[in-house]
Coordinates of C-alpha atoms in Angstrom, one line a residue:
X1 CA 33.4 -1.7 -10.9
X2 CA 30.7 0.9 -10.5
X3 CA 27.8 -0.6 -8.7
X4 CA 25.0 1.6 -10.8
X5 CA 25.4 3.8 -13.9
X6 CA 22.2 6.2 -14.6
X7 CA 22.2 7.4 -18.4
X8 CA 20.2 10.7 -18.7
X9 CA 21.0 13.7 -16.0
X10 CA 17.1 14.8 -16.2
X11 CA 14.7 14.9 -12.9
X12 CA 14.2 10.8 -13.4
X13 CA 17.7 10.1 -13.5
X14 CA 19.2 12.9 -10.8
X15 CA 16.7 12.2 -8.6
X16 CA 17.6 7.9 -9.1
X17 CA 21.0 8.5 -8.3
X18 CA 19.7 10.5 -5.0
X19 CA 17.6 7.5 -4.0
X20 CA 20.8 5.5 -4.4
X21 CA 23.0 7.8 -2.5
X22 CA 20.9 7.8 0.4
X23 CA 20.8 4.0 0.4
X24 CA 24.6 3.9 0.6
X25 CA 24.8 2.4 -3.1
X26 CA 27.4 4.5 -5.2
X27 CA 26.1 5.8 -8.8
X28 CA 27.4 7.4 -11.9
X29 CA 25.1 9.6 -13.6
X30 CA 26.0 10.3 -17.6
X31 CA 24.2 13.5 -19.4
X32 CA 25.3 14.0 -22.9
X33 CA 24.3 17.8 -22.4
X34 CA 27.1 19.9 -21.1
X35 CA 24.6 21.2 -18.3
X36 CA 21.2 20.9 -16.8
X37 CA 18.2 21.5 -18.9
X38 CA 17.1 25.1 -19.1
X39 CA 13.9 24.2 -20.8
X40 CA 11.1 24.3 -18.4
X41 CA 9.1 21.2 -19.7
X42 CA 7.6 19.2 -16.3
X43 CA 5.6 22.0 -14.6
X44 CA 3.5 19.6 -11.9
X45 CA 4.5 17.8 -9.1
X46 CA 2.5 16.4 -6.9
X47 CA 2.5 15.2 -3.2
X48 CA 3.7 11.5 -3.8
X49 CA 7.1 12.9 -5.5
X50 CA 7.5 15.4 -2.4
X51 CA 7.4 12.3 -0.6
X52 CA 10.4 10.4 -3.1
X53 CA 12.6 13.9 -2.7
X54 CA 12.3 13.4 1.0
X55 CA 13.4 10.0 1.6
X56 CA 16.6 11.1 -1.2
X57 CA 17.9 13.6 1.0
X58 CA 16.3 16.6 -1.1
X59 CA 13.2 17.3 0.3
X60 CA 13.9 20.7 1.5
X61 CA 15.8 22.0 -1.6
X62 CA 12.9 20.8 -3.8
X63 CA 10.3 22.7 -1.5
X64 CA 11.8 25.9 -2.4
X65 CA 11.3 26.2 -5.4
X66 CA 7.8 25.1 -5.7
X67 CA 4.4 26.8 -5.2
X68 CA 2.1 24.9 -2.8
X69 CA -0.8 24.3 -5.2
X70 CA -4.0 23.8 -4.9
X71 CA -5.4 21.5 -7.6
X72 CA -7.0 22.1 -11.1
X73 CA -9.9 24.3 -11.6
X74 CA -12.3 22.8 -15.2
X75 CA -14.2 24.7 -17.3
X76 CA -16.9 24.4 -19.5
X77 CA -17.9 25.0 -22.9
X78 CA -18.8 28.5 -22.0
X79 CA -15.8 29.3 -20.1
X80 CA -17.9 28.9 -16.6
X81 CA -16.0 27.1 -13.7
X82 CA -17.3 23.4 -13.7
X83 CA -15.4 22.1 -10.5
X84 CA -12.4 22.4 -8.6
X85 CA -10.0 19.3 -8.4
X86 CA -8.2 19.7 -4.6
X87 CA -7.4 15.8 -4.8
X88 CA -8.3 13.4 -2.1
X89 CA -7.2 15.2 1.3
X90 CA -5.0 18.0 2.4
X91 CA -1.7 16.6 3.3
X92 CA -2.3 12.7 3.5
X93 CA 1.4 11.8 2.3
X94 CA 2.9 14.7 4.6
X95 CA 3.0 17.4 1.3
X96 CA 1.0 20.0 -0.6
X97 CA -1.0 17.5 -3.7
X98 CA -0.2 19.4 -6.5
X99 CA 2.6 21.9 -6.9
X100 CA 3.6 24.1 -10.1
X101 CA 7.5 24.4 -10.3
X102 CA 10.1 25.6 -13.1
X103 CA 11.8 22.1 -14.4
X104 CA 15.2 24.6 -14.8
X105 CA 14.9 25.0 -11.5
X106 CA 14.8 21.5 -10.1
X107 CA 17.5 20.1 -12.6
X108 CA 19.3 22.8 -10.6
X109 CA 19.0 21.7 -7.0
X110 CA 19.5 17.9 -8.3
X111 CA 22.8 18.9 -9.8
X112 CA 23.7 20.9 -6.8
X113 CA 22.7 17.9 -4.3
X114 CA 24.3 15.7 -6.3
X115 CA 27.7 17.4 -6.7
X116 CA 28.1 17.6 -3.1
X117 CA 27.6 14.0 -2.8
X118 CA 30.9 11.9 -2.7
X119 CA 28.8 8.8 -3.8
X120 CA 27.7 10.0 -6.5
X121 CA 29.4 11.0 -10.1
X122 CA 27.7 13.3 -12.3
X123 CA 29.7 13.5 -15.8
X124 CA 27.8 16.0 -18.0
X125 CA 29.1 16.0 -21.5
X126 CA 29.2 12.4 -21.9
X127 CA 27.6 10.2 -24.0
X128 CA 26.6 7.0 -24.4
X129 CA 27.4 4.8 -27.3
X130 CA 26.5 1.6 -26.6
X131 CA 26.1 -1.0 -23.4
X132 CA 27.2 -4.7 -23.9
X133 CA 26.1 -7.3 -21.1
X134 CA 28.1 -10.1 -19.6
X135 CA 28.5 -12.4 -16.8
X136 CA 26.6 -10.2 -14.7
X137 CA 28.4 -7.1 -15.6
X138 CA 27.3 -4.2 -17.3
X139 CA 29.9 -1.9 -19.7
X140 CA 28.8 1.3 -20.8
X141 CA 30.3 2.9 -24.2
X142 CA 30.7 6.4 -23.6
X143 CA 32.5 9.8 -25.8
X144 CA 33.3 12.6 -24.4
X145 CA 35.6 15.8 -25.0
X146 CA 38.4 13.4 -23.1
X147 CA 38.0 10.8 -25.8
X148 CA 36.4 7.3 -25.8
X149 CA 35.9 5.0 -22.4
X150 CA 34.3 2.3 -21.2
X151 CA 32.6 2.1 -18.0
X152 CA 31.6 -0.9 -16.1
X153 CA 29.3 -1.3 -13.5
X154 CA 26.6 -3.9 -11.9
X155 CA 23.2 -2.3 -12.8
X156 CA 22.4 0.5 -15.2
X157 CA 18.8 2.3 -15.6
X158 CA 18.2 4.5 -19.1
X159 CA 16.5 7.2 -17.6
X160 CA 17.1 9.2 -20.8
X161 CA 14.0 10.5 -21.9
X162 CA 11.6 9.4 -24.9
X163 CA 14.4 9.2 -27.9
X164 CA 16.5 7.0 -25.4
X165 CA 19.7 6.0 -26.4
X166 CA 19.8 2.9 -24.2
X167 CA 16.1 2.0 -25.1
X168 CA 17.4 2.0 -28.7
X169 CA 21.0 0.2 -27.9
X170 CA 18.5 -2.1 -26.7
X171 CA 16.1 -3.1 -29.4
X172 CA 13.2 -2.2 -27.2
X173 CA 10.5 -0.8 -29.3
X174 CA 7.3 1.0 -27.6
X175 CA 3.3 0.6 -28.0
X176 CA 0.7 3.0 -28.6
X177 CA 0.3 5.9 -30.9
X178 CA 1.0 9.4 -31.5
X179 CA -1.7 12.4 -31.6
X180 CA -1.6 14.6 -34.7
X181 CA -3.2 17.6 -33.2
X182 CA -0.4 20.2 -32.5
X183 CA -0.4 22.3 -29.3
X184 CA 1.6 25.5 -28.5
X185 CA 3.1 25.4 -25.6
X186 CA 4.4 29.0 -23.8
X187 CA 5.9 29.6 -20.9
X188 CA 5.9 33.3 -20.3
X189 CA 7.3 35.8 -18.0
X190 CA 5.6 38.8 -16.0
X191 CA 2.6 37.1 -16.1
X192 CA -0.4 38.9 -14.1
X193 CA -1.8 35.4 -12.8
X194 CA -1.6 34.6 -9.0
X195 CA -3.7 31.5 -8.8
X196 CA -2.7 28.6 -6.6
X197 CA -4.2 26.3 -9.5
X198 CA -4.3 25.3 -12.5
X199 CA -7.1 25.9 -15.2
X200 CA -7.9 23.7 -17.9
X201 CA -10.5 25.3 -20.1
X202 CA -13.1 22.9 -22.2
X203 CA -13.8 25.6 -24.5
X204 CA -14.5 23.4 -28.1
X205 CA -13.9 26.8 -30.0
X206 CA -10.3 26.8 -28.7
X207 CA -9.1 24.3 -25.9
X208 CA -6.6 25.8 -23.4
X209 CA -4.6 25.0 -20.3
X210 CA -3.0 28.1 -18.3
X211 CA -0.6 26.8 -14.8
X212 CA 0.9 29.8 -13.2
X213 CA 3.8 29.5 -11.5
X214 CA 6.0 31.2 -9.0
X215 CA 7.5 35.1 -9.7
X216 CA 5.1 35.9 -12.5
X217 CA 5.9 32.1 -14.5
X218 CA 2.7 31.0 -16.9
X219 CA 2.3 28.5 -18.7
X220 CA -0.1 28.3 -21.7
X221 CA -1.2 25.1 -23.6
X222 CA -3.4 25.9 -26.8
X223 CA -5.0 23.6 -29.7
X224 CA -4.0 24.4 -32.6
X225 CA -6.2 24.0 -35.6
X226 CA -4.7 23.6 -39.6
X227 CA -2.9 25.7 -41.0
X228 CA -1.7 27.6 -37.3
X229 CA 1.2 25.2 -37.0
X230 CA 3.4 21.9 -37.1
X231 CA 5.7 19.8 -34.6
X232 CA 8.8 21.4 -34.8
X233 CA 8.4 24.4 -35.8
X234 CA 9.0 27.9 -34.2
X235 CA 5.7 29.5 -33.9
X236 CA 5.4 33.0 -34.9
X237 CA 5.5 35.7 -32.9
X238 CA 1.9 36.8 -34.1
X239 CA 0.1 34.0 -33.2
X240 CA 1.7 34.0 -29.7
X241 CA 0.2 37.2 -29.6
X242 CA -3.0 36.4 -30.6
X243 CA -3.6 33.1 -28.6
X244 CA -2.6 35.3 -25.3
X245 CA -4.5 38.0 -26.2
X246 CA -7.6 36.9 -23.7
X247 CA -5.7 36.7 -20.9
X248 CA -2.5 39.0 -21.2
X249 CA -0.1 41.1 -23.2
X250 CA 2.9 40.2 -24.5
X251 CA 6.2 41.0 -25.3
X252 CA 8.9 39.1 -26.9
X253 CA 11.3 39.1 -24.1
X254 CA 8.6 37.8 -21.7
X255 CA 8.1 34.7 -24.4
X256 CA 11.0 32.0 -22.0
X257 CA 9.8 29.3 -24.5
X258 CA 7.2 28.5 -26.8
X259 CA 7.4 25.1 -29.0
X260 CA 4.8 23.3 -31.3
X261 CA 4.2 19.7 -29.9
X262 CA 2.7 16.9 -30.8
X263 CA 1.7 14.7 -27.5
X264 CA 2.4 10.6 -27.7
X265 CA 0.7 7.8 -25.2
X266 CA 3.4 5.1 -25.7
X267 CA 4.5 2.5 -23.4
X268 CA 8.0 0.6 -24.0
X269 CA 7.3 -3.3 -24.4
X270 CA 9.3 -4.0 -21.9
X271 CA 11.1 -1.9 -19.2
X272 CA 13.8 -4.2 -18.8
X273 CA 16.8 -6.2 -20.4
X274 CA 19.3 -8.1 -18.5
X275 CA 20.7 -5.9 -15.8
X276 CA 19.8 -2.9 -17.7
X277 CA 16.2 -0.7 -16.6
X278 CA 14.3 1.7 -18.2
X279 CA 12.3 4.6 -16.3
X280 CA 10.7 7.9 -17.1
X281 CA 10.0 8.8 -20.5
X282 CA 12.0 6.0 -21.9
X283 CA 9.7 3.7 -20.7
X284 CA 6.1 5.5 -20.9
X285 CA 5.3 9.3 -22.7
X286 CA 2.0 10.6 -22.5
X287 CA 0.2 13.6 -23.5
X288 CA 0.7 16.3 -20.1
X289 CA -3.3 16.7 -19.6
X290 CA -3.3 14.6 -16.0
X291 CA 0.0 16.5 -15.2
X292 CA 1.8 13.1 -14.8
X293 CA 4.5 12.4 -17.1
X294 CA 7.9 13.6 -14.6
X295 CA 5.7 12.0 -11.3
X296 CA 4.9 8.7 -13.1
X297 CA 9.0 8.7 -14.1
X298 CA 10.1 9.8 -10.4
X299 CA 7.3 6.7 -9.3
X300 CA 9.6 4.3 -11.6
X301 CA 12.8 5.0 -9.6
X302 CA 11.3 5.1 -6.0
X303 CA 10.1 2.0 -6.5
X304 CA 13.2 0.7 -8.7
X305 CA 16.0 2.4 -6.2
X306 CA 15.6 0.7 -3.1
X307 CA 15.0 -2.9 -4.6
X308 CA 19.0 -2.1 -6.4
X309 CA 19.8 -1.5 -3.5
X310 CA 18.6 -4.4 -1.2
X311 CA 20.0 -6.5 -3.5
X312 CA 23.4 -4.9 -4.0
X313 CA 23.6 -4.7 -0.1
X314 CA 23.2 -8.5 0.1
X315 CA 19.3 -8.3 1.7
X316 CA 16.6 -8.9 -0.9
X317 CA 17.6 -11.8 -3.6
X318 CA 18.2 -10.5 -7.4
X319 CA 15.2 -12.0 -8.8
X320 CA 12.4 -9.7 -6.8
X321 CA 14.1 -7.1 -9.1
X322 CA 11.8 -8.9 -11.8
X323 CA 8.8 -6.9 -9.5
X324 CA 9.8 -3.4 -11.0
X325 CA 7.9 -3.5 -14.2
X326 CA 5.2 -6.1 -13.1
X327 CA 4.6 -3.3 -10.1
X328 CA 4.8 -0.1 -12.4
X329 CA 3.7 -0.8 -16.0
X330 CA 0.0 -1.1 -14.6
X331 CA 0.1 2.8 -12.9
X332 CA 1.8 4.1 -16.2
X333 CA -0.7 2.8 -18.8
X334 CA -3.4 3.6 -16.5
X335 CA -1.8 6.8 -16.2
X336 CA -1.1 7.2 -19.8
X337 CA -5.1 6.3 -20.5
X338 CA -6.4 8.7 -18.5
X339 CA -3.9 11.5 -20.1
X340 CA -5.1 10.4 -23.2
X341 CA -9.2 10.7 -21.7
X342 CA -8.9 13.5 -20.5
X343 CA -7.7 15.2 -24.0
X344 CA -10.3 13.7 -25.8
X345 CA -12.8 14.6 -23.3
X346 CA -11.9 18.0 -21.8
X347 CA -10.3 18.9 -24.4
X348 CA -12.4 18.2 -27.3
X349 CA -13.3 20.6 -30.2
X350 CA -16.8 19.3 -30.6
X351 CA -19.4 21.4 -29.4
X352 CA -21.8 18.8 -28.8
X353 CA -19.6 16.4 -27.2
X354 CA -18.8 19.4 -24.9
X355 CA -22.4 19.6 -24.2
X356 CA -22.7 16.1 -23.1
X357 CA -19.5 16.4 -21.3
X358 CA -20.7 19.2 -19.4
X359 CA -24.4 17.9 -18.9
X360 CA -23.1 14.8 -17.4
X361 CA -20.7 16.5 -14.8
X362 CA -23.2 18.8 -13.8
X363 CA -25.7 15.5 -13.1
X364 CA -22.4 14.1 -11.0
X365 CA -21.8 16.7 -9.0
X366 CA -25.2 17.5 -8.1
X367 CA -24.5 14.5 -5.9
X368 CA -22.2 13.4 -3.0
X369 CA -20.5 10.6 -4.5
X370 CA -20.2 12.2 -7.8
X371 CA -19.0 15.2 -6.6
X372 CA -16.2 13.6 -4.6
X373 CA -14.9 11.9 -7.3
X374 CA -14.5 15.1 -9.2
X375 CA -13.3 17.2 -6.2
X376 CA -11.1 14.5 -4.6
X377 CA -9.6 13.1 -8.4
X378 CA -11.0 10.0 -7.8
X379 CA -10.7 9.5 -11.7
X380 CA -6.8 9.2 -11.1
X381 CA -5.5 5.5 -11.3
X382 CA -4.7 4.7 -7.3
X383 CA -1.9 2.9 -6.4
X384 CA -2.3 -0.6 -5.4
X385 CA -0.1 -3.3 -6.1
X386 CA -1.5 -6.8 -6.3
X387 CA 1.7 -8.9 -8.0
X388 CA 5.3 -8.2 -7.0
X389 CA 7.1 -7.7 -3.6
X390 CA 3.9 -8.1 -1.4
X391 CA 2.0 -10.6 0.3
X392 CA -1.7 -10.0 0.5
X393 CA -4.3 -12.8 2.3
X394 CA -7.8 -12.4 1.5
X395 CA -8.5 -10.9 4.6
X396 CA -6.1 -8.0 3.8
X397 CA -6.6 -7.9 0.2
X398 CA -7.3 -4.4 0.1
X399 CA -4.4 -3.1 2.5
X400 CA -1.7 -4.7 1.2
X401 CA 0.2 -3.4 -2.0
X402 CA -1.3 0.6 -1.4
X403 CA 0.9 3.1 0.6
X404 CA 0.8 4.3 3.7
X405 CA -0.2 7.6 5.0
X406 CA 2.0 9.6 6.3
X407 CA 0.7 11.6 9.1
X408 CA 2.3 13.7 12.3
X409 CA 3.2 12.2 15.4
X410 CA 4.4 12.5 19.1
X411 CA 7.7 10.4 19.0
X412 CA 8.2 8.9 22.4
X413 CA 12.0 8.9 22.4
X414 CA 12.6 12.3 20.6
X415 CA 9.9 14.3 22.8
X416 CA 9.2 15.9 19.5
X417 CA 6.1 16.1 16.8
X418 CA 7.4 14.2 13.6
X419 CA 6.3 12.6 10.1
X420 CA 6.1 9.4 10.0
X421 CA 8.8 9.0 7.5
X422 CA 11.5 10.7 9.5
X423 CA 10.8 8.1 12.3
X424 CA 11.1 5.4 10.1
X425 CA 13.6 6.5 7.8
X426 CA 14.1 5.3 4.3
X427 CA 14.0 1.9 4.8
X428 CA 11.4 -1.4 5.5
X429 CA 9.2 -0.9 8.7
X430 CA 7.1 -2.8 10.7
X431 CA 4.3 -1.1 12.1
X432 CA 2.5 -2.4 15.0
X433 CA -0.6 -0.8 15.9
X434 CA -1.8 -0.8 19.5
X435 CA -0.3 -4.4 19.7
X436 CA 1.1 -6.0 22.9
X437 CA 4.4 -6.1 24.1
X438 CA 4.2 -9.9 23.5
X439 CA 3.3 -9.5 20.2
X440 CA 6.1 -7.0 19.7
X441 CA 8.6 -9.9 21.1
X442 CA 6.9 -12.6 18.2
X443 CA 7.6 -10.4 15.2
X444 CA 10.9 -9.1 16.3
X445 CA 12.7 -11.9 13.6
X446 CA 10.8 -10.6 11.2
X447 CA 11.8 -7.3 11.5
X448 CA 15.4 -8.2 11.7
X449 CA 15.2 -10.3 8.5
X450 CA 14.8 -6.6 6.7
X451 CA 16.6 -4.6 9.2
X452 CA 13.4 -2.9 9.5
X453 CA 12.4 -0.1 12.0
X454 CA 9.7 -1.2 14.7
X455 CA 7.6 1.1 15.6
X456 CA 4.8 1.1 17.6
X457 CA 1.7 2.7 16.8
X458 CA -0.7 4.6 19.5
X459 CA -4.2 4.5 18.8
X460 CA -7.9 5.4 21.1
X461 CA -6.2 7.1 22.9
X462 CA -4.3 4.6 24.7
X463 CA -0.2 4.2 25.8
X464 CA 1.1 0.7 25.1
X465 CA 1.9 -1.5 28.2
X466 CA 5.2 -2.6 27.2
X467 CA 7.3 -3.1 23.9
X468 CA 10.8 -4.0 23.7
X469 CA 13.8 -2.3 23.6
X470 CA 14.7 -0.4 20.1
X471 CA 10.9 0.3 19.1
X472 CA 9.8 3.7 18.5
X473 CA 6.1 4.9 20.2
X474 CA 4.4 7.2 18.6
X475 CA 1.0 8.7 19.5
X476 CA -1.6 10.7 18.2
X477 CA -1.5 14.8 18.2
X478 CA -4.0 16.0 15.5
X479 CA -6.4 12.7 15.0
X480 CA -4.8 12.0 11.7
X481 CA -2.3 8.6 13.3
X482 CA -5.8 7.6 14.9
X483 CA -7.8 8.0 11.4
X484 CA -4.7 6.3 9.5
X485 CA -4.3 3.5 11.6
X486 CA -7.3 2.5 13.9
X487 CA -8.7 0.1 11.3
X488 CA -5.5 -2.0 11.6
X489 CA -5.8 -1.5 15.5
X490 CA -4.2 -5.0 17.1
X491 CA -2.5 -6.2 14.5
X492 CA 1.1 -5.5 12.1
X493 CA 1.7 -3.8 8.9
X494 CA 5.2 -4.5 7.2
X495 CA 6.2 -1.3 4.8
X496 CA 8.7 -1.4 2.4
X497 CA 10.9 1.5 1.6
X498 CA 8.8 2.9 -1.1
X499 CA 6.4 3.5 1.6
X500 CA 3.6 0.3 -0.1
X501 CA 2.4 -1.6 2.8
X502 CA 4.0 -5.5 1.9
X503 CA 2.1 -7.2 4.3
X504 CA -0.7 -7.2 7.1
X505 CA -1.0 -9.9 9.9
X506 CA -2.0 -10.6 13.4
X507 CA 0.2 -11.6 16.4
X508 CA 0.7 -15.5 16.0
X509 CA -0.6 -15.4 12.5
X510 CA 2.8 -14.4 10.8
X511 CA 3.7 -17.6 8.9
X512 CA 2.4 -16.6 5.4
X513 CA 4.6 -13.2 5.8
X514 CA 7.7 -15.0 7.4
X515 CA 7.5 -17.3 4.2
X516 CA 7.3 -14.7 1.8
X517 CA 10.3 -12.7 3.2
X518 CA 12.3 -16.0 2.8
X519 CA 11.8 -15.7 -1.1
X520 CA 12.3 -12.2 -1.6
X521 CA 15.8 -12.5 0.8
X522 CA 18.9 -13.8 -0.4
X523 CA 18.4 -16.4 2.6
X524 CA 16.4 -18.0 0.8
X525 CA 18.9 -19.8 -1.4
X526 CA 18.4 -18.1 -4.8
X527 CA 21.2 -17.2 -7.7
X528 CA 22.9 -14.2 -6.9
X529 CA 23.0 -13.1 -10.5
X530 CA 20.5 -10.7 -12.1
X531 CA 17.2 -12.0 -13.1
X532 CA 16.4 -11.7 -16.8
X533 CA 12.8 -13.6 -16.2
X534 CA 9.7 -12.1 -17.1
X535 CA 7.4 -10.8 -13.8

């Protein structure tokens, strides 16, 4: 028996079976398409999915074929630059913010990490029929050129895209609604932009979006008004034209792809049935204005993948898999709301809601706060988990359930500057910052319970005393481990593999934490089945 089938071979699913791979967890990956995609759809991807790709094993691939970005420049109604969207720090998860990349590309290096993986089977040009649940198995229904089969495994996630197949199989239905304004989208070739950003234009007259990409990629997102176009069809080779006319020439050959869409803000009604998981556009679409549809999809299996495998590995009970949608259907439809803001907003056709839009902005950023939460993005939903597989007190409220930084570091036992990720590896952590050897000694059992790294923290400028044998030091080169962690200077943070801080405490105050780890380990007692329950 398999221990995790993965329908859909897209980003979502390649890069779950990654997560899996480097967790030790063997996964078969079925893609009814006889190859990768070579459409480029996803063209964003920001610092938090960097972060996923590195704990997977395929950090550096992915980095090559993306174009450090440097955020989203807005325009107003007259075509004048309104701000410019950077995001909320350079490098404060250890990777450019927001990247442009070719999705043809990626699918690529997935497949090709993938394939050289012996825990992993990728079967393209197979597809899935139907999934039938029992006694805590999963069988798949699949057709292929080789005939019918059946494959049986322990969990299975549909990460195959907004008509799902296993959503369907399923009877999950989805919420929300579907915009009738048609956009063309064209990606383009030989393209004379160069800019590090994107460009979203609030022009009412004719609402645009231009991301240029790496080796002379564009892409070009108009509105289009009646009678220039439907969803579905080919759009003509004239209007192309026209459309780029302001900004370039074009020739047919440098047209890649150009498609009439028509954008949908749906969430599925529930992400999860018996052993079987939903993630990426099978469980949320929304329209592409906030740039988040793959990174909310690659959020659903970083924090999905390592709870699969706790549990498969024996460490984490079945039931805290009930967490997954309880943790991530908040971000999405957040996510999804503010995609669905932003079009009305930025890119509305009415000339005096532009006007308002842009008076109001101006007022904002004519101020400090206002301006920061323009420039930094602090309109984007932040993570921070309340419910789920953490254990906030009131005192650390608002620590607990947000992720960690992840800044550079002097590593004691290497000699050698490194992210904090690559001393704690892809696993849970405990984190104690300027703390005691004593204290170290106290929450070594906790620690152990998760077969977490221990690592101590350096912080005002001062070398701990002592700490016991097996716990990484780390101290400060740059002032960004000082900035991170001094506010949690004498005390323990517990960090689960998704890199969300699970729990904060003091030395001798670990009871509450200690009592939460019981119920989300399989010490505690509970069925080793899969949890069907509601979060």
């Amino acid at each position: 028996m398999e221990e995790v089938v993965i329908v859909g071979a897209g980003p979502v699913g390649m890069t779950a079976a990654a997560l899996l791979a480097a967790s030790g967890v063997r996964a078969v990956v079925l893609e009814a398409n006889n190859t990768t995609s070579g459409d480029p759809k996803a063209i964003s991807i920001d610092d938090e999915s960097l972060r996923t790709y590195a704990d997977a094993g395929a950090g550096d691939a992915v980095l090559r074929i993306v174009s450090p970005g440097t955020g989203t420049r807005y325009f107003d109604r007259n075509g004048a630059m309104s701000f410019h969207a950077r995001g909320p720090g350079p490098y404060r998860l250890g990777h450019p913010f927001k990247n442009p990349f070719a999705q043809p590309d990626l699918e690529r290096v997935l497949s090709s990490v993938l394939h050289a993986d012996p825990s992993v089977d990728l079967r393209f040009g197979t597809r899935v029929t139907g999934i039938d649940q029992y006694g805590g198995r999963v069988t798949v229904r699949v057709a292929s050129d080789a005939g019918d089969d059946t494959i049986t495994s322990r969990y299975v996630i549909g990460a195959d895209g907004g008509r799902s197949t296993v959503r369907q199989s399923l009877g999950i239905t989805m919420s929300g609604r579907s915009y009738d304004e048609p956009w063309l989208v064209a990606d383009t070739l030989g393209d004379p932009h160069r800019e590090r950003y994107g460009m979203h234009l609030g022009i009412p007259e004719r609402p645009t979006v231009i991301i240029p990409g790496r080796n002379g990629r564009c892409r070009y997102e108009f509105l289009l008004f009646p009678g220039e176009g439907l969803p579905g069809e080919t759009p003509r080779p004239e209007l192309i034209a026209k459309l780029l006319a302001p900004y370039r020439e074009i020739t047919p050959d440098e047209v890649e792809r150009a498609v009439v869409y028509q954008f949908n803000g749906l969430l599925a009604d529930r992400w999860r049935e018996g052993d079987v998981f939903l993630a990426g556009d099978a469980a949320h679409m929304m329209p592409p204005f906030a740039g988040q549809g793959l990174n909310s999809g690659l959020r659903d299996v970083a924090n999905l993948c390592w709870k699969l495998a706790d549990v498969l590995h024996g460490r984490l009970d079945a039931a805290v898999l009930d967490s997954y949608e309880a943790e991530r259907a908040p971000h999405a439809r957040a996510s999804v709301r503010l995609s669905e803001k932003l079009g009305r907003v930025v890119m509305t056709t009415s000339r005096r809601l532009a006007e308002s839009r842009d008076r109001i902005v101006a007022e904002a950023l004519a101020t400090d706060e206002g301006r920061d939460f323009f420039e930094q993005m602090r309109y984007r939903p932040s993570m921070h988990l309340t419910r789920g597989l953490v254990a906030p007190a009131p005192e650390t409220a608002e620590v607990v359930g947000r992720p960690v930084p992840q800044p550079r570091a002097f590593a004691m036992a290497a000699s050698e500057v490194r992210y904090l990720d690559a001393v704690t590896g892809y696993r849970w952590s405990v984190l104690g910052v300027g703390v005691t050897g004593q204290a170290w000694r106290a929450a070594g059992g906790l620690a152990e319970a998760l077969g977490a790294a221990r690592v101590h923290v350096c912080v005002a400028d001062e070398l701990p005393d002592a700490v016991p044998d097996g716990v990484e030091v780390l101290v400060d080169v740059d002032g960004m481990l000082d900035e991170a962690f001094a506010p949690h200077r004498g005390g323990f943070l517990l960090v689960r593999p998704d890199h969300v801080i699970a729990a904060a405490w003091q030395p001798g105050a670990e009871g509450p934490v200690a009592a939460a780890i019981d119920r989300w380990t399989a010490r505690a007692g509970h069925p080793a089945a899969g949890s069907a329950g509601k979060p």
